PDB file of C-alpha atoms in Angstrom:
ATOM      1  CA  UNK A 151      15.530  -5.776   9.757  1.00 65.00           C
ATOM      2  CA  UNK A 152      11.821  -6.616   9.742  1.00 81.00           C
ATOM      3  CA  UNK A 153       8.945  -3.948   9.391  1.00 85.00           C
ATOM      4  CA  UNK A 154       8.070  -4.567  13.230  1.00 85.00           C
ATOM      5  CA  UNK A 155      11.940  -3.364  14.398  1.00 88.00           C
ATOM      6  CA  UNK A 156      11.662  -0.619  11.708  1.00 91.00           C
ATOM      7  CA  UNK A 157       8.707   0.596  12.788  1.00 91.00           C
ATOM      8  CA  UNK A 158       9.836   0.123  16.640  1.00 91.00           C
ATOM      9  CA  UNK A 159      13.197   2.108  15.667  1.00 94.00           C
ATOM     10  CA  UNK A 160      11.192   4.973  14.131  1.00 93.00           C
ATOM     11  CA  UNK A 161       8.960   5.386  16.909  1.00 93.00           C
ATOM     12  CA  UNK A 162      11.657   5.435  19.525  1.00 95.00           C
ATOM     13  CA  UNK A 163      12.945   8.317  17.177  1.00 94.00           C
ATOM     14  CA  UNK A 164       9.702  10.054  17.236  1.00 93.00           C
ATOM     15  CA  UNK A 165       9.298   9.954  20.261  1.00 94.00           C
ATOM     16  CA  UNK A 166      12.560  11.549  21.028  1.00 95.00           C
ATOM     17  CA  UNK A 167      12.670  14.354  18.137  1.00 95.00           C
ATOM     18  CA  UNK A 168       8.818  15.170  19.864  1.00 94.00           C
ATOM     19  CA  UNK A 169       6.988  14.653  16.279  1.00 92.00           C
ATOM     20  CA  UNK A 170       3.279  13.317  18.257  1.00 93.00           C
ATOM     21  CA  UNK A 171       1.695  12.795  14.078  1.00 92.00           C
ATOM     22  CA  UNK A 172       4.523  10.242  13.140  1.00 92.00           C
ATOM     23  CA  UNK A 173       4.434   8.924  16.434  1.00 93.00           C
ATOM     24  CA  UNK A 174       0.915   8.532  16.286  1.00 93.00           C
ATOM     25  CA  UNK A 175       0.768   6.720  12.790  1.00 93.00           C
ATOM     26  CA  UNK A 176       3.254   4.520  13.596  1.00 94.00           C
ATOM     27  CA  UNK A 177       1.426   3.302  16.780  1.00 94.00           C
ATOM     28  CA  UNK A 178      -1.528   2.403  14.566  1.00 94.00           C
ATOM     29  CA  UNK A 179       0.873   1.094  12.074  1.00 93.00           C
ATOM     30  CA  UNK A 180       2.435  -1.391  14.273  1.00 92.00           C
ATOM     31  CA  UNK A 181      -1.035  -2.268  15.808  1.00 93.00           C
ATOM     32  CA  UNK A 182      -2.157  -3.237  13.043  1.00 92.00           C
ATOM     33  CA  UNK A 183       0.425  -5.549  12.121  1.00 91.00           C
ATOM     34  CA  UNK A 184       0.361  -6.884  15.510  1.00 92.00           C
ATOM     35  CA  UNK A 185      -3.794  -7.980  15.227  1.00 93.00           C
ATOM     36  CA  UNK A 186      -3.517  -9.714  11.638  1.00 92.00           C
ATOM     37  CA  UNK A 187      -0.885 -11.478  13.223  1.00 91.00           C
ATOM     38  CA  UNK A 188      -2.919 -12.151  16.439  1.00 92.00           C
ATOM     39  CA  UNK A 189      -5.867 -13.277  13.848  1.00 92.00           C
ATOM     40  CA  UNK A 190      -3.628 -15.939  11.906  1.00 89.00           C
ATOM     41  CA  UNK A 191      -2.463 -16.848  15.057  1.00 91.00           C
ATOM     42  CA  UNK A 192       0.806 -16.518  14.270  1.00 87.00           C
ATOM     43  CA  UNK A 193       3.760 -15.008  16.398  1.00 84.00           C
ATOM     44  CA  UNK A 194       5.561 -12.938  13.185  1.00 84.00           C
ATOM     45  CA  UNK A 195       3.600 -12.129   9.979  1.00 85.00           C
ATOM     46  CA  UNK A 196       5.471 -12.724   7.120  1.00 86.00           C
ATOM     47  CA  UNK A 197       6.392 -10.016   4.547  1.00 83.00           C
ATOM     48  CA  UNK A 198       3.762 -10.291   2.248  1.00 83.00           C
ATOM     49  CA  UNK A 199       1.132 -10.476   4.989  1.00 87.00           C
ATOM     50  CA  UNK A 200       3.165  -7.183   6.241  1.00 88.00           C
ATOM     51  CA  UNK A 201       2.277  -5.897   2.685  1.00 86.00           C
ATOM     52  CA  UNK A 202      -0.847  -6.874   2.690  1.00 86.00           C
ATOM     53  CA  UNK A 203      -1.762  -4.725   5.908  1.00 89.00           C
ATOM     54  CA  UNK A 204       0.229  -1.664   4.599  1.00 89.00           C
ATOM     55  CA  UNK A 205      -1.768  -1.557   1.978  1.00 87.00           C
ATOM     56  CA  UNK A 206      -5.155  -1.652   3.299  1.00 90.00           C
ATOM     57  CA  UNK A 207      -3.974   0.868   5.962  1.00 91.00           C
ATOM     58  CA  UNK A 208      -3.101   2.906   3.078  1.00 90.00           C
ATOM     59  CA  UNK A 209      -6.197   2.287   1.094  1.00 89.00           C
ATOM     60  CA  UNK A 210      -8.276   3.349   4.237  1.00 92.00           C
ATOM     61  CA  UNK A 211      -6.339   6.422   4.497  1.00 92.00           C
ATOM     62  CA  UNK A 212      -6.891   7.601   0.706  1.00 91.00           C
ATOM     63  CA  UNK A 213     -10.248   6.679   0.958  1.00 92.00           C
ATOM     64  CA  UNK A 214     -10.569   9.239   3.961  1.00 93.00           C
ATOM     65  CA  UNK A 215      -8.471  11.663   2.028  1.00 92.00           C
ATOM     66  CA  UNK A 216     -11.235  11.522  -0.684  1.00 93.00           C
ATOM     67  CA  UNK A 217     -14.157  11.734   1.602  1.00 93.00           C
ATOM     68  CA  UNK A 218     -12.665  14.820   3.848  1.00 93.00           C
ATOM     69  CA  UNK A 219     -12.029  16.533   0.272  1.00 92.00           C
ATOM     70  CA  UNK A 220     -15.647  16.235  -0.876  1.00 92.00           C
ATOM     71  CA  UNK A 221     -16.808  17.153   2.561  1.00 91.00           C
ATOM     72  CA  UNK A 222     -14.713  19.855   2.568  1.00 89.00           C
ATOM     73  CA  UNK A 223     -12.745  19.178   5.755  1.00 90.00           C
ATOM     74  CA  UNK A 224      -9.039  21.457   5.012  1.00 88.00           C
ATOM     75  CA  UNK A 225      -7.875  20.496   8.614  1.00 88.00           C
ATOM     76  CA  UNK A 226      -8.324  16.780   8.437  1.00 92.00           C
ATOM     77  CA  UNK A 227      -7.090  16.632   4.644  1.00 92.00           C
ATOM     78  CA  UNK A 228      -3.899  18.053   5.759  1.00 92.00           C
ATOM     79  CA  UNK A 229      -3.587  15.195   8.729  1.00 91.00           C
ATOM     80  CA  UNK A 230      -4.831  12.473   5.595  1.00 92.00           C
ATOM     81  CA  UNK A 231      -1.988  13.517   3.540  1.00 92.00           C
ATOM     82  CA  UNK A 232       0.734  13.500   6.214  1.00 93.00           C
ATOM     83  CA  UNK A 233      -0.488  10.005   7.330  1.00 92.00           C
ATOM     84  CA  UNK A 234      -0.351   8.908   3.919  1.00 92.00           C
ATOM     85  CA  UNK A 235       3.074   9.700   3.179  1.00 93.00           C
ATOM     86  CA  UNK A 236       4.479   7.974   6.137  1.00 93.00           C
ATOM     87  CA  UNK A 237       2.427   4.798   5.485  1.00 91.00           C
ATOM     88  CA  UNK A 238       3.550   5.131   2.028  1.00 89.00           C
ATOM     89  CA  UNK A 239       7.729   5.579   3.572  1.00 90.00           C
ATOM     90  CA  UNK A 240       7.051   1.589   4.538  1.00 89.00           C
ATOM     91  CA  UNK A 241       5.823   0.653   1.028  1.00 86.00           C
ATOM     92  CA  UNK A 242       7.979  -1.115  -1.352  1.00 82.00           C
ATOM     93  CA  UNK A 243       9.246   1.522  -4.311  1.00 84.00           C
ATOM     94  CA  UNK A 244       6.706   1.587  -6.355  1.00 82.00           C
ATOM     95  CA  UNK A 245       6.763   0.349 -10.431  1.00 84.00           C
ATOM     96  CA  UNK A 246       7.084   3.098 -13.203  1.00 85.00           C
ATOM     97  CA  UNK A 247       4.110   2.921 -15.461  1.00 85.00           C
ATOM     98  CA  UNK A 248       6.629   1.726 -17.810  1.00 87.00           C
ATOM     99  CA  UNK A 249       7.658  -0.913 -15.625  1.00 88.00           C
ATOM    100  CA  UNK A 250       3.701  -1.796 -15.261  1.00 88.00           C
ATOM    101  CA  UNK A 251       3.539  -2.150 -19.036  1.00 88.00           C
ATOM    102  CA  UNK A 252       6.376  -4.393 -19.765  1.00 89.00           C
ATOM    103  CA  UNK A 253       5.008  -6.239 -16.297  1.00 88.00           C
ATOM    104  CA  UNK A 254       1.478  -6.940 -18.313  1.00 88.00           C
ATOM    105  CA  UNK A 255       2.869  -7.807 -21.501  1.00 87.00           C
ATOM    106  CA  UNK A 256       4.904 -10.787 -20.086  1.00 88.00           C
ATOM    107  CA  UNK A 257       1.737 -11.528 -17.807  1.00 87.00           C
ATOM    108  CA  UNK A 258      -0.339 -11.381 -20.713  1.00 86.00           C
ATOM    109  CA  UNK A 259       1.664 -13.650 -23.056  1.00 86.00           C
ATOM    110  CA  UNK A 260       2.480 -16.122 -19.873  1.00 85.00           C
ATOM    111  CA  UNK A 261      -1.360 -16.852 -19.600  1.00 85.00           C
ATOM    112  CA  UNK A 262      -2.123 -17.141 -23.549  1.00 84.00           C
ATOM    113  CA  UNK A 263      -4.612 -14.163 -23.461  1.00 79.00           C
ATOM    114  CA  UNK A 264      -5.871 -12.916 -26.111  1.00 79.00           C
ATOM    115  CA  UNK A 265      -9.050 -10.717 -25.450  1.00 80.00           C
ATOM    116  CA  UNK A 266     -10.977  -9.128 -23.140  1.00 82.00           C
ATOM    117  CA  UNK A 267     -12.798 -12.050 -21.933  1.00 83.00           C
ATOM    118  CA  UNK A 268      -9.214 -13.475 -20.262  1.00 82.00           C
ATOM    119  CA  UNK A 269      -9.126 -10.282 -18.321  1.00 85.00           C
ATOM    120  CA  UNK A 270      -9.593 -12.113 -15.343  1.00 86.00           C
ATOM    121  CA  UNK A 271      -6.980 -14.466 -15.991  1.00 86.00           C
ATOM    122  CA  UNK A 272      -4.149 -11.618 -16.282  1.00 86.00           C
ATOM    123  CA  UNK A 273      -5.202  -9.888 -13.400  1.00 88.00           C
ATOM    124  CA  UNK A 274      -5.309 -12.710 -11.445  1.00 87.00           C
ATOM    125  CA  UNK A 275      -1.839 -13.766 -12.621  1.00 87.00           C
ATOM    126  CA  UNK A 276      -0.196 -10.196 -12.235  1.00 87.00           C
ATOM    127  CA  UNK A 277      -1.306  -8.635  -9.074  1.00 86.00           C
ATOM    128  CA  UNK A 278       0.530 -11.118  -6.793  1.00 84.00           C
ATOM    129  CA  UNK A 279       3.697  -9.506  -8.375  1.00 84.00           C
ATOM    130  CA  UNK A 280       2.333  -6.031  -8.245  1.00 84.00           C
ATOM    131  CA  UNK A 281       1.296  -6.330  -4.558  1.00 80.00           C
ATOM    132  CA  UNK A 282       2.046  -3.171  -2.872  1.00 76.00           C
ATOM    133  CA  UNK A 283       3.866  -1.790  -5.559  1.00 82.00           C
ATOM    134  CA  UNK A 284       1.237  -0.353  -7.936  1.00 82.00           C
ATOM    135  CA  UNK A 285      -2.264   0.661  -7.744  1.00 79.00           C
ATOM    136  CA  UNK A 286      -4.829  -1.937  -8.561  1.00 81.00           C
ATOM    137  CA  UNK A 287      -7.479   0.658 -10.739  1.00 83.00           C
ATOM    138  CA  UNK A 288      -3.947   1.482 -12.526  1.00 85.00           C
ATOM    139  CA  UNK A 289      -2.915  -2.275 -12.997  1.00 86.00           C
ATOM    140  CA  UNK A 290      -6.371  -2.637 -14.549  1.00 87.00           C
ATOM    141  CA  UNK A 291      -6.712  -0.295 -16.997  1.00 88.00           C
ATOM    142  CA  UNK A 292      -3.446  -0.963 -18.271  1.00 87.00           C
ATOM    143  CA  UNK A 293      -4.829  -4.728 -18.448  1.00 87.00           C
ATOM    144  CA  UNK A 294      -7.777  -3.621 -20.566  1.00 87.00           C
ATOM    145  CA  UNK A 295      -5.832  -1.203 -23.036  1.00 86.00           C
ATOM    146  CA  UNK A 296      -3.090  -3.929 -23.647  1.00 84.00           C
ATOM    147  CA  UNK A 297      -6.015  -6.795 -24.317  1.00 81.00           C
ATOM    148  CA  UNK A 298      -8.214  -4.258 -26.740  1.00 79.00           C
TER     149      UNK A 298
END
């Protein structure tokens, strides 16, 4: 089943079970989807495109989650976190730090680095496989601990 019936499925459900903040995410969800496909010109997006737009919908929603916290906003970081964990119900399960580790090591060894200089190198090499399923600040300081 692709993310667009998923998500089409889950808002029918919504809809019916009367829950107007699921319903509401999922809306801006699917529209989403629907303009990066519209801007590739493309009639389906494939799954790592899919990924790709999960996660910056994601990304913009921790990023308001942050802001409404320093501003002091209780109401809207209630309606942040909510949104967050349904964006974060279509994400793939995400790696164990362990996981990570072993992840970078093989990453690490695949591109022959060897200091901090080839950080670059392994990050460029390893988030492809991490897409979506671990945080990039994480991903990167595991990078620079392993290479020091």
């Amino acid at each position: 089943m692709s993310l667009l019936d998923r998500l089409n499925n889950d808002m029918k459900q919504a809809m019916k079970s009367k829950e107007k903040e699921k319903l509401s995410v999922l809306r801006m969800l699917k529209a989403a989807l629907q303009n990066e496909a519209i801007k590739l010109g493309k009639s389906a997006l494939s799954e790592d495109e899919e990924l790709t737009v999960l996660s910056r919908e994601l990304k913009q929603r921790k990023d308001s989650l942050h802001e409404f916290e320093n501003a002091g906003r209780s109401d809207l970081v209630e309606k942040a976190k909510t949104e967050i964990e349904i964006v974060q119900s279509y994400m793939p399960k995400p790696l164990t730090e362990e996981e990570l580790r072993e992840l970078i090591a093989e990453t690490i060894k695949e591109v022959g680095a060897s200091s901090k200089a080839d950080m670059g190198k392994v990050m460029s090499a390893i988030m492809p496989k991490v897409k979506g399923k671990a945080d990039g600040s994480l991903v990167n300081q595991l990078v620079r601990q392993q290479l020091s």
